[in-house]
Structure formats: C-alpha cells, structure tokens
CSV table of C-alpha atoms in Angstrom, one decimal:
chain,number,residue,atom,x,y,z
A,176,MET,CA,0.0,0.1,0.1
A,177,SER,CA,1.5,3.5,-1.1
A,178,GLY,CA,2.3,6.0,1.5
A,179,SER,CA,-0.5,8.5,0.2
A,180,VAL,CA,-3.1,5.7,0.5
A,181,LEU,CA,-1.9,5.0,4.3
A,182,LYS,CA,-2.0,8.8,4.8
A,183,THR,CA,-5.4,8.8,3.5
A,184,LEU,CA,-6.6,6.0,5.5
A,185,SER,CA,-5.4,7.1,8.6
A,186,ILE,CA,-6.9,10.7,7.9
A,187,ILE,CA,-10.4,9.1,7.7
A,188,ILE,CA,-10.0,7.2,10.7
A,189,VAL,CA,-9.2,10.0,12.8
A,190,LEU,CA,-11.9,12.0,11.0
A,191,LEU,CA,-14.5,8.9,12.0
A,192,LEU,CA,-13.1,9.0,15.5
A,193,ILE,CA,-13.7,12.7,16.1
A,194,PRO,CA,-17.5,12.8,16.4
A,195,SER,CA,-17.5,10.2,19.2
A,196,PHE,CA,-14.4,11.7,20.7
A,197,VAL,CA,-16.1,15.2,20.9
A,198,PHE,CA,-19.6,13.8,21.6
A,199,ALA,CA,-18.1,11.8,24.8
A,200,GLU,CA,-16.4,15.1,25.9
A,201,HIS,CA,-19.3,17.7,25.5
A,202,HIS,CA,-22.1,15.5,26.3
A,203,SER,CA,-23.7,17.2,29.1
A,204,ASP,CA,-27.2,16.1,29.6
A,205,THR,CA,-26.2,12.7,31.3
A,206,ILE,CA,-24.1,11.6,33.9
A,207,ASP,CA,-22.7,8.4,32.5
A,208,LEU,CA,-21.4,5.5,35.0
A,209,GLY,CA,-19.4,2.7,34.2
A,210,MET,CA,-20.3,-0.7,35.2
A,211,SER,CA,-18.6,-4.0,34.3
A,212,ALA,CA,-20.1,-7.2,35.8
A,213,ALA,CA,-21.5,-10.8,35.2
A,214,PHE,CA,-24.7,-10.6,33.1
A,215,LYS,CA,-24.2,-14.1,31.6
A,216,GLY,CA,-22.8,-17.3,32.9
A,217,PRO,CA,-23.2,-19.1,36.5
A,218,THR,CA,-22.9,-15.8,38.2
A,219,ARG,CA,-24.9,-13.5,36.2
A,220,GLY,CA,-27.7,-12.9,38.8
A,221,LEU,CA,-25.3,-10.9,40.9
A,222,GLY,CA,-24.4,-8.3,38.1
A,223,ILE,CA,-28.3,-8.3,36.8
A,224,GLU,CA,-29.6,-7.8,40.3
A,225,LEU,CA,-26.9,-5.3,41.4
A,226,TYR,CA,-27.8,-3.3,38.4
A,227,ARG,CA,-31.5,-3.8,38.8
A,228,GLY,CA,-31.3,-2.5,42.4
A,229,ALA,CA,-29.3,0.7,41.3
A,230,MET,CA,-31.4,1.3,38.3
A,231,ALA,CA,-34.5,1.4,40.7
A,232,TYR,CA,-33.4,4.5,42.5
A,233,PHE,CA,-31.7,6.1,39.5
A,234,GLU,CA,-35.3,5.8,37.6
A,235,HIS,CA,-36.8,7.6,40.3
A,236,ILE,CA,-34.1,10.4,40.1
A,237,ASN,CA,-34.2,10.8,36.4
A,238,ARG,CA,-38.0,11.0,36.4
A,239,ASN,CA,-37.9,13.6,39.1
A,240,GLY,CA,-35.5,16.2,37.5
A,241,GLY,CA,-32.4,14.2,37.6
A,242,ILE,CA,-29.0,15.8,38.9
A,243,TYR,CA,-29.4,19.4,38.2
A,244,GLY,CA,-31.4,18.3,34.9
A,245,LYS,CA,-28.9,15.7,33.9
A,246,LYS,CA,-30.0,12.1,33.8
A,247,ILE,CA,-27.8,9.3,35.4
A,248,VAL,CA,-27.0,6.3,33.0
A,249,ILE,CA,-25.4,3.2,33.7
A,250,LYS,CA,-23.0,2.3,30.9
A,251,ALA,CA,-22.7,-1.3,31.2
A,252,TYR,CA,-20.7,-4.5,29.7
A,253,ASP,CA,-20.8,-8.0,30.4
A,254,ASP,CA,-17.6,-9.5,31.9
A,255,GLY,CA,-19.0,-13.1,32.8
A,256,TYR,CA,-17.1,-12.7,36.0
A,257,ASN,CA,-13.5,-13.0,34.0
A,258,PRO,CA,-10.8,-10.7,34.6
A,259,ILE,CA,-9.6,-10.5,30.8
A,260,PRO,CA,-12.9,-8.9,29.8
A,261,THR,CA,-13.0,-7.0,33.0
A,262,ILE,CA,-10.0,-5.3,31.8
A,263,LYS,CA,-11.1,-4.6,28.2
A,264,ASN,CA,-14.3,-3.0,29.5
A,265,THR,CA,-12.6,-0.8,31.8
A,266,ILE,CA,-10.3,0.9,29.3
A,267,LYS,CA,-13.2,0.9,27.0
A,268,LEU,CA,-15.5,2.6,29.6
A,269,VAL,CA,-12.6,5.3,30.2
A,270,GLU,CA,-11.0,5.8,26.8
A,271,GLU,CA,-14.0,5.4,24.5
A,272,ASP,CA,-17.1,5.8,26.6
A,273,ARG,CA,-15.5,8.5,28.7
A,274,VAL,CA,-17.8,7.9,31.8
A,275,PHE,CA,-17.6,10.3,34.5
A,276,THR,CA,-16.8,7.4,37.3
A,277,LEU,CA,-16.8,3.5,37.6
A,278,PHE,CA,-19.9,1.9,39.7
A,279,ASN,CA,-21.0,-1.4,40.8
A,280,TYR,CA,-18.3,-3.7,39.6
A,281,VAL,CA,-18.7,-7.3,40.9
A,282,GLY,CA,-16.2,-10.0,42.0
A,283,THR,CA,-12.8,-9.9,43.6
A,284,PRO,CA,-10.8,-11.9,40.7
A,285,THR,CA,-12.4,-9.0,38.4
A,286,VAL,CA,-11.7,-6.0,40.8
A,287,THR,CA,-8.4,-6.8,41.8
A,288,ARG,CA,-7.0,-7.2,38.1
A,289,ILE,CA,-8.1,-3.6,37.2
A,290,LEU,CA,-6.5,-1.8,40.3
A,291,PRO,CA,-3.4,-1.2,38.5
A,292,ILE,CA,-5.7,0.3,35.7
A,293,LEU,CA,-7.0,2.8,37.9
A,294,LYS,CA,-3.9,3.7,39.5
A,295,SER,CA,-2.4,4.4,36.0
A,296,TYR,CA,-5.5,6.6,35.2
A,297,SER,CA,-4.9,8.6,38.5
A,298,ASN,CA,-4.3,11.7,36.4
A,299,LYS,CA,-7.6,11.4,35.1
A,300,ASN,CA,-9.5,11.2,38.4
A,301,ILE,CA,-10.8,8.0,37.7
A,302,TYR,CA,-12.5,6.1,40.9
A,303,LEU,CA,-14.4,2.8,41.2
A,304,PHE,CA,-17.5,3.3,43.5
A,305,PHE,CA,-18.8,0.5,45.4
A,306,PRO,CA,-18.0,-3.0,44.0
A,307,PHE,CA,-19.6,-5.6,45.1
A,308,THR,CA,-16.8,-7.3,46.9
A,309,GLY,CA,-15.4,-7.5,50.3
A,310,ALA,CA,-11.5,-8.3,49.3
A,311,LEU,CA,-8.7,-6.4,50.9
A,312,PRO,CA,-6.6,-5.4,48.0
A,313,HIS,CA,-8.5,-2.2,47.3
A,314,ARG,CA,-9.1,-1.4,51.0
A,315,LYS,CA,-5.2,-1.3,51.3
A,316,PRO,CA,-2.3,0.9,49.8
A,317,PRO,CA,-1.5,1.4,47.1
A,318,TYR,CA,-5.1,1.0,45.6
A,319,ASP,CA,-7.5,2.0,48.4
A,320,GLU,CA,-7.1,5.8,47.4
A,321,TYR,CA,-8.8,4.9,43.8
A,322,VAL,CA,-11.7,2.9,45.2
A,323,PHE,CA,-14.5,3.5,47.5
A,324,ASN,CA,-16.3,1.1,49.3
A,325,LEU,CA,-19.9,0.9,51.0
A,326,ARG,CA,-20.1,-2.6,52.3
A,327,ALA,CA,-17.9,-4.3,55.1
A,328,SER,CA,-15.2,-6.7,54.1
A,329,TYR,CA,-14.8,-10.4,53.7
A,330,GLU,CA,-12.4,-10.3,56.4
A,331,GLN,CA,-15.0,-8.7,58.9
A,332,GLU,CA,-17.8,-11.2,57.4
A,333,THR,CA,-15.7,-14.4,57.9
A,334,GLY,CA,-14.2,-13.3,61.2
A,335,GLY,CA,-17.8,-12.6,62.5
A,336,LEU,CA,-18.7,-16.1,61.4
A,337,VAL,CA,-15.8,-17.5,63.3
A,338,GLU,CA,-16.4,-15.7,66.5
A,339,ASN,CA,-19.9,-17.1,66.4
A,340,PHE,CA,-19.1,-20.6,66.1
A,341,ILE,CA,-16.5,-20.4,68.6
A,342,LYS,CA,-19.1,-19.2,71.2
A,343,ILE,CA,-21.2,-21.9,70.6
A,344,GLY,CA,-18.7,-24.6,70.9
A,345,ARG,CA,-18.0,-25.2,67.0
A,346,LYS,CA,-14.2,-24.8,66.7
A,347,LYS,CA,-13.3,-27.2,64.3
A,348,ILE,CA,-13.9,-25.2,61.4
A,349,GLY,CA,-13.3,-26.3,57.5
A,350,ILE,CA,-13.5,-24.0,54.6
A,351,PHE,CA,-15.1,-24.7,51.1
A,352,TYR,CA,-13.6,-21.7,48.8
A,353,GLN,CA,-13.3,-20.4,45.4
A,354,ALA,CA,-9.5,-21.2,44.1
A,355,ASP,CA,-9.1,-17.5,43.2
A,356,ALA,CA,-8.4,-14.1,45.2
A,357,TYR,CA,-11.8,-13.9,46.2
A,358,GLY,CA,-11.5,-17.4,48.0
A,359,ARG,CA,-8.2,-16.5,49.3
A,360,SER,CA,-9.4,-13.3,50.8
A,361,GLY,CA,-12.2,-15.3,53.0
A,362,TRP,CA,-9.8,-18.1,53.7
A,363,ASP,CA,-7.6,-15.4,55.0
A,364,GLY,CA,-10.2,-13.8,57.3
A,365,VAL,CA,-11.3,-17.3,58.8
A,366,ARG,CA,-7.4,-18.0,59.2
A,367,LYS,CA,-6.5,-15.0,61.2
A,368,THR,CA,-9.6,-15.2,63.5
A,369,LEU,CA,-9.1,-19.0,64.4
A,370,ALA,CA,-5.3,-17.8,64.9
A,371,LYS,CA,-6.8,-15.3,67.4
A,372,TYR,CA,-8.3,-17.8,69.5
A,373,GLY,CA,-5.5,-20.5,69.2
A,374,TYR,CA,-7.0,-22.6,66.6
A,375,LYS,CA,-6.1,-23.6,63.0
A,376,ILE,CA,-8.4,-24.2,59.7
A,377,VAL,CA,-9.2,-28.1,60.2
A,378,ALA,CA,-9.1,-28.6,56.5
A,379,GLU,CA,-9.9,-26.8,53.2
A,380,ALA,CA,-11.3,-28.0,50.1
A,381,THR,CA,-11.4,-25.7,46.9
A,382,TYR,CA,-13.5,-25.4,43.4
A,383,LYS,CA,-12.5,-23.5,40.1
A,384,ARG,CA,-14.4,-20.1,39.3
A,385,GLY,CA,-17.0,-20.6,37.1
A,386,ALA,CA,-18.3,-24.3,38.2
A,387,LYS,CA,-21.9,-25.3,37.6
A,388,TYR,CA,-24.5,-26.5,40.3
A,389,SER,CA,-24.8,-29.5,38.0
A,390,GLU,CA,-21.1,-30.7,38.8
A,391,SER,CA,-20.3,-32.9,41.6
A,392,PHE,CA,-18.7,-31.6,45.0
A,393,LYS,CA,-18.7,-34.9,46.7
A,394,LYS,CA,-14.8,-34.8,47.0
A,395,GLN,CA,-14.7,-31.5,48.4
A,396,VAL,CA,-17.3,-32.6,51.1
A,397,GLU,CA,-15.2,-35.8,51.7
A,398,ILE,CA,-12.1,-33.7,52.8
A,399,LEU,CA,-14.1,-31.5,55.1
A,400,LYS,CA,-16.3,-34.4,56.6
A,401,ASN,CA,-13.0,-36.7,57.2
A,402,ALA,CA,-11.2,-34.0,58.9
A,403,GLY,CA,-13.9,-33.9,61.4
A,404,ALA,CA,-15.1,-30.2,60.8
A,405,ASP,CA,-18.1,-29.2,63.1
A,406,ALA,CA,-18.8,-26.3,61.1
A,407,VAL,CA,-18.0,-25.2,57.4
A,408,ILE,CA,-17.4,-21.7,56.1
A,409,SER,CA,-18.3,-21.3,52.4
A,410,VAL,CA,-16.7,-18.5,50.4
A,411,GLY,CA,-17.9,-19.0,46.6
A,412,ALA,CA,-20.2,-18.2,44.0
A,413,TYR,CA,-24.0,-19.4,44.3
A,414,ALA,CA,-23.9,-22.3,42.1
A,415,ALA,CA,-20.9,-23.8,43.6
A,416,CYS,CA,-22.0,-23.3,47.1
A,417,ALA,CA,-25.5,-24.7,46.5
A,418,GLY,CA,-23.9,-27.9,44.9
A,419,PHE,CA,-21.5,-28.5,47.9
A,420,ILE,CA,-24.8,-27.7,50.4
A,421,ARG,CA,-26.7,-30.5,48.2
A,422,ASP,CA,-24.0,-33.0,48.1
A,423,ALA,CA,-23.2,-32.4,51.9
A,424,ARG,CA,-26.4,-33.3,52.6
A,425,ASP,CA,-27.0,-36.0,50.2
A,426,MET,CA,-23.8,-37.7,52.1
A,427,GLY,CA,-26.0,-37.4,55.5
A,428,TRP,CA,-23.5,-34.7,56.5
A,429,ASP,CA,-25.6,-32.0,58.6
A,430,VAL,CA,-23.5,-29.6,60.0
A,431,PRO,CA,-24.1,-26.0,59.8
A,432,ILE,CA,-22.5,-24.3,56.6
A,433,ALA,CA,-22.2,-20.7,56.4
A,434,ASN,CA,-21.8,-18.3,53.1
A,435,VAL,CA,-20.8,-14.8,52.9
A,436,SER,CA,-22.8,-12.2,51.1
A,437,PHE,CA,-21.2,-12.2,48.0
A,438,VAL,CA,-22.8,-15.8,47.3
A,439,GLY,CA,-26.3,-14.1,46.5
A,440,SER,CA,-28.6,-15.9,49.2
A,441,GLU,CA,-31.6,-16.1,47.1
A,442,PHE,CA,-29.7,-17.6,44.0
A,443,MET,CA,-28.4,-20.4,46.3
A,444,ILE,CA,-31.6,-21.1,48.1
A,445,ASN,CA,-33.4,-21.3,44.9
A,446,LEU,CA,-31.5,-23.8,43.4
A,447,LEU,CA,-31.7,-26.0,46.5
A,448,LEU,CA,-35.7,-25.7,46.6
A,449,GLU,CA,-35.7,-26.8,43.2
A,450,GLU,CA,-33.5,-29.8,44.4
A,451,GLU,CA,-36.1,-30.3,47.2
A,452,LYS,CA,-38.8,-30.4,44.5
A,453,LYS,CA,-37.0,-32.9,42.3
A,454,THR,CA,-36.2,-35.4,45.2
A,455,GLY,CA,-38.6,-34.5,48.0
A,456,LYS,CA,-35.1,-34.3,50.1
A,457,LYS,CA,-34.7,-31.5,52.6
A,458,TYR,CA,-31.5,-29.2,51.8
A,459,THR,CA,-32.3,-25.7,53.3
A,460,TYR,CA,-31.9,-26.4,56.8
A,461,ASN,CA,-28.7,-25.5,58.9
A,462,LEU,CA,-27.6,-22.5,56.8
A,463,ILE,CA,-26.1,-19.4,57.8
A,464,ASN,CA,-25.6,-16.3,55.5
A,465,SER,CA,-23.5,-13.1,56.6
A,466,GLN,CA,-24.8,-10.1,54.7
A,467,VAL,CA,-23.5,-6.5,54.6
A,468,VAL,CA,-26.9,-5.0,54.2
A,469,PRO,CA,-29.9,-5.1,56.4
A,470,SER,CA,-32.8,-7.5,55.5
A,471,TYR,CA,-35.2,-6.3,52.5
A,472,GLU,CA,-37.7,-7.8,55.0
A,473,ASP,CA,-37.1,-5.3,58.0
A,474,MET,CA,-39.9,-2.6,56.9
A,475,SER,CA,-39.3,-0.5,60.0
A,476,LEU,CA,-36.4,0.8,57.7
A,477,PRO,CA,-37.2,3.7,55.5
A,478,ALA,CA,-34.6,2.6,52.9
A,479,VAL,CA,-36.4,-1.1,52.5
A,480,ARG,CA,-39.6,0.7,52.2
A,481,GLN,CA,-38.1,3.0,49.6
A,482,TYR,CA,-36.2,0.1,47.9
A,483,ARG,CA,-39.4,-2.0,47.5
A,484,ALA,CA,-41.5,0.6,46.2
A,485,PHE,CA,-39.5,1.7,43.6
A,486,MET,CA,-38.7,-2.0,42.8
A,487,ASP,CA,-42.3,-2.8,42.3
A,488,LYS,CA,-43.1,0.7,40.5
A,489,TYR,CA,-39.8,0.5,38.0
A,490,ASN,CA,-38.9,-2.9,37.7
A,491,PRO,CA,-35.9,-2.1,35.9
A,492,MET,CA,-34.0,-4.5,33.6
A,493,PRO,CA,-30.7,-4.3,31.7
A,494,PRO,CA,-30.5,-4.1,28.3
A,495,PRO,CA,-31.7,-7.3,26.3
A,496,GLU,CA,-28.4,-7.7,24.6
A,497,LEU,CA,-26.7,-8.0,27.8
A,498,MET,CA,-28.7,-10.7,29.1
A,499,GLU,CA,-29.4,-14.6,28.3
A,500,VAL,CA,-33.2,-14.9,27.5
A,501,ASP,CA,-34.2,-17.3,30.5
A,502,TYR,CA,-33.0,-15.2,33.3
A,503,LYS,CA,-35.9,-14.8,35.9
A,504,PRO,CA,-35.6,-11.7,37.9
A,505,LEU,CA,-36.0,-11.7,41.7
A,506,LYS,CA,-38.5,-9.4,43.1
A,507,TYR,CA,-36.3,-8.5,45.9
A,508,SER,CA,-32.6,-9.5,47.2
A,509,PHE,CA,-30.0,-8.6,49.5
A,510,VAL,CA,-27.9,-8.0,46.1
A,511,SER,CA,-30.5,-5.5,44.6
A,512,PHE,CA,-30.9,-4.1,47.9
A,513,GLU,CA,-27.2,-3.6,47.9
A,514,GLY,CA,-27.4,-1.9,44.5
A,515,PHE,CA,-29.9,0.5,45.8
A,516,LEU,CA,-28.0,1.9,48.5
A,517,ASN,CA,-25.0,2.0,46.3
A,518,ALA,CA,-27.1,4.6,43.8
A,519,LYS,CA,-28.5,6.4,47.0
A,520,VAL,CA,-25.0,7.2,48.1
A,521,ILE,CA,-23.4,8.2,44.8
A,522,VAL,CA,-26.6,10.3,44.0
A,523,GLU,CA,-25.7,12.1,47.1
A,524,VAL,CA,-21.9,12.5,45.7
A,525,LEU,CA,-23.4,13.9,42.4
A,526,LYS,CA,-25.4,16.2,44.0
A,527,ARG,CA,-22.6,17.6,46.2
A,528,LEU,CA,-20.4,17.9,43.1
A,529,GLY,CA,-22.9,20.8,41.7
A,530,LYS,CA,-24.2,21.8,38.4
A,531,THR,CA,-21.1,21.2,36.5
A,532,PRO,CA,-19.6,18.2,38.2
A,533,LYS,CA,-15.8,17.7,37.5
A,534,ARG,CA,-13.8,14.5,38.3
A,535,GLN,CA,-10.9,16.4,39.7
A,536,ASN,CA,-13.4,17.0,42.8
A,537,ILE,CA,-14.6,13.7,43.5
A,538,LYS,CA,-12.0,12.5,46.0
A,539,THR,CA,-12.4,15.6,48.0
A,540,VAL,CA,-16.3,15.8,47.9
A,541,VAL,CA,-16.6,11.7,49.0
A,542,GLU,CA,-14.0,12.2,51.7
A,543,HIS,CA,-15.9,14.9,53.3
A,544,ILE,CA,-19.6,13.0,53.8
A,545,LYS,CA,-20.1,12.7,57.4
A,546,ASN,CA,-22.8,11.0,58.8
A,547,LEU,CA,-25.0,10.7,56.0
A,548,ASP,CA,-28.6,9.0,56.5
A,549,ILE,CA,-29.5,6.6,54.1
A,550,GLY,CA,-32.2,5.3,56.1
A,551,ILE,CA,-30.7,1.9,57.3
A,552,ASP,CA,-30.1,3.3,60.8
A,553,GLU,CA,-26.5,3.1,60.2
A,554,LYS,CA,-24.8,6.6,59.2
A,555,ILE,CA,-22.4,6.6,56.1
A,556,SER,CA,-18.9,8.5,56.7
A,557,PHE,CA,-15.9,8.8,54.5
A,558,SER,CA,-12.5,10.3,55.0
A,559,LYS,CA,-9.0,10.5,53.8
A,560,THR,CA,-8.0,7.5,55.6
A,561,LYS,CA,-11.3,5.6,55.7
A,562,HIS,CA,-12.7,4.6,52.1
A,563,GLN,CA,-15.1,2.3,53.4
A,564,ALA,CA,-18.6,3.5,54.7
A,565,LEU,CA,-20.2,0.4,56.7
A,566,ASP,CA,-18.7,-1.9,58.7
A,567,ARG,CA,-21.7,-4.0,59.9
A,568,VAL,CA,-22.4,-7.5,59.4
A,569,TYR,CA,-25.8,-8.9,59.4
A,570,TYR,CA,-26.4,-12.7,60.1
A,571,THR,CA,-29.2,-14.5,58.6
A,572,THR,CA,-30.8,-18.2,58.2
A,573,TYR,CA,-33.4,-19.5,56.2
A,574,LYS,CA,-36.5,-20.2,57.9
A,575,ASN,CA,-40.5,-20.4,56.8
A,576,GLY,CA,-39.6,-19.5,53.0
A,577,LYS,CA,-37.3,-16.4,53.8
A,578,PHE,CA,-34.1,-15.4,55.4
A,579,VAL,CA,-34.6,-14.1,58.9
A,580,PRO,CA,-32.0,-12.6,61.4
A,581,ILE,CA,-30.6,-15.0,63.6
A,582,LYS,CA,-31.5,-13.6,67.0
A,583,ASP,CA,-29.7,-16.6,68.8
A,584,TRP,CA,-26.8,-18.7,67.7
A,585,SER,CA,-27.4,-21.6,70.4
A,586,GLU,CA,-29.8,-23.5,68.2
A,587,TRP,CA,-26.4,-24.5,66.4
A,588,LYS,CA,-24.5,-25.4,69.7
A,589,LYS,CA,-22.4,-28.3,69.9
C-alpha cells in the first residue's frame, strides 16, 4: 500500500473518531457511570440484580428532574466474572465511553485485576465506587485511594462467622472456597480469626471459578467431613455453594454451613428449593448467611420501604443484549438492595459535586461526607483515611420460606 493511501486512510480513521470523541467530551445532559459485571454465565444473577437495584433508584431520580437536570445512565458491559474482559471493559469505559466514574463492579478476581489500571488513570481522576466485593486489595495501599467501598469486608464477615461458631462450641472449622483472589480473601479472614483464639482451619477444599451447580462436589465434602469439621464456612459463588450443600446433605452430613454475602443468598436457596422439589429431600436447613446490608424484609427501615416501592414501580432490567433470555429476575434480594443503597450514596455524591460536576473534585467531596443518613439505621461517613463507609455485618438463616435475622446462635450449639 502506497504512502499516500496510508495517509488518506489514517485521516479518514481520525475523522471517524472525532465525532464520538467530541460527543463524549461535551455530552452534558447525562452523567454516565461505567459498570463491568457478570450479566451472563453461572454468576449472572449478581450483576443483573445489582444493576436492577441501582437503576430502581436512578429511575426515580431521573423521572424527578435528575441531578440538576442531568440524567444518570449506567453504561454496562458483561465480563462473565472473568478478569480479561473486565480489563477490556474498563479501558473501553474510560477511553471510549468517557464515563464520569466507575460503579457497581462485581467480584474479587475481576476488581483486583483493574486496580493497576485505576492507578495508571490517576491523572484522569477515575475512581471505582462501591464494588460488590469485600476483598482487601482495594482497601489497602497502594490502591485504596482509587476505590470507595460501601460494604464491610470479607475479613469482617468471615471473622464474625468464626467468632459466633467458637462461642457455641464449634471450633473445628473447615473452609470450602473458590480457588482465586476472592476465595483466598475469605480463607485469610477465617485463618486470622481462628489464630486469635489459638485454633487452625481443620481442613480446606477448593473449586474452580465458573463451576456449575450440576457438577459434583462430593470430593470437597469428603475432605472436610473426614477431617471432622463441625462447621463449614463457604467462600464462593452461588452455583458451587449450592452444589456443595446439596452433596453434603446427600452424604448425610448435617453440620452448619455458612456463606458470605457475595454468594447471592436467594440464588443459592432457589437452586436448593428446586432440588427439594425434584428429590423430596430437605436441603435448606442449618444454613447461615452473613450479609452486609440489612434485611429487605425489615419494613421498619425507611430505605427498605423505599427500595421495595421503587422495585415494584419501575422493575428495571438491563438492556436485553446484555442478558440471556432465560433469566428470571428476583422481586427483592440482598444483592439488588445493596445496588439500591450504592445508588443512593452516589446520588448524594453527584449532588454535592454541583451543577457542573468535575472529576478532579470527586475525591474531596466524598471524603467530606459525614454521618449521611440513607435510611438503614447506620450513618455513612468517609474520610481521607477511610474509604469504606459501613462496617456492620448481619447474620441470617433460612426459615419459613425466607431469610430471617439470627437472634440466637445457640440453636447450632454443639
């Protein structure tokens, strides 16, 4: 190809790129938030429900004048809960879509891989708000300054589970976890808390990220059962965790099995309820789930009443091309409630940024939020040294067709 042809081609390419570049730079009637999450595959429910919860609140804001006349848009891409697509999506959101900030990412293996990218974009003031993960890498230097967290950490969740088990005499704790940064994050929390009391993990069993419910987890059950574990803490995704519970109960192993918030409690339970219908056996007993938001059944909380009303009224869904056709949305869930609360806080941030929001002001504005009431009986505060707003962990168990708060752990006493 001659030099003049190459030159012409490159000019055409530049001209083609200019409109979208200019449009993204001066497009002022929306505030675009960039989201990369699993909308397809075995963990899809988490991305979809987090999106739905956030959009229920944004829809309400948008229909009532937006943020100083600007509508909030979530620009979302599917990453299937895999790091490589997450990296590509993040670069696209920042470079091409020119989003105002990143929001509502899902998962530890994905979020941990984009942390160096956030650091490299520090001159652009790109931040990640409220990822759906309790992992530590983005809560510690050098990356904590680029991420704002709403939820408590996995260390807080697993630590609390261990302490409650020890109190009721269950000291031989086994762990079933996803073999990646997420699983190790939970594993580390269990290990550290046990060590505080002079104990060790009695056995550990892992599975590969992306495992389906239809797979067998009998080997993992055998490892933990043979080690004499009298309680299990699972740090995984809902398909694998439900499969593990199914196989444990099928093998006559009835110990309490606890899961952390990321599991997506309703998705896990729905798989087990389906199994109960098929087999006539019982799978939904002796289950404990830690949560990082209050129960959406707690109608005494203003945020819960608002969340349920907006979910009912707007019933938002991601764009159809993002989803698989067989997905059945949940009416309410801990995941969508978390998305809803994430949206409430970011709306407050956007309001405080004023009529012409600038990225370079984000950090200062957020770090000055003190004692913000979002309707959950826990106030929200950030500071220069504290990029995590909530520390509280809630414990639930499944009874009479729903997740209820655990008032007394002694029913699992050894």
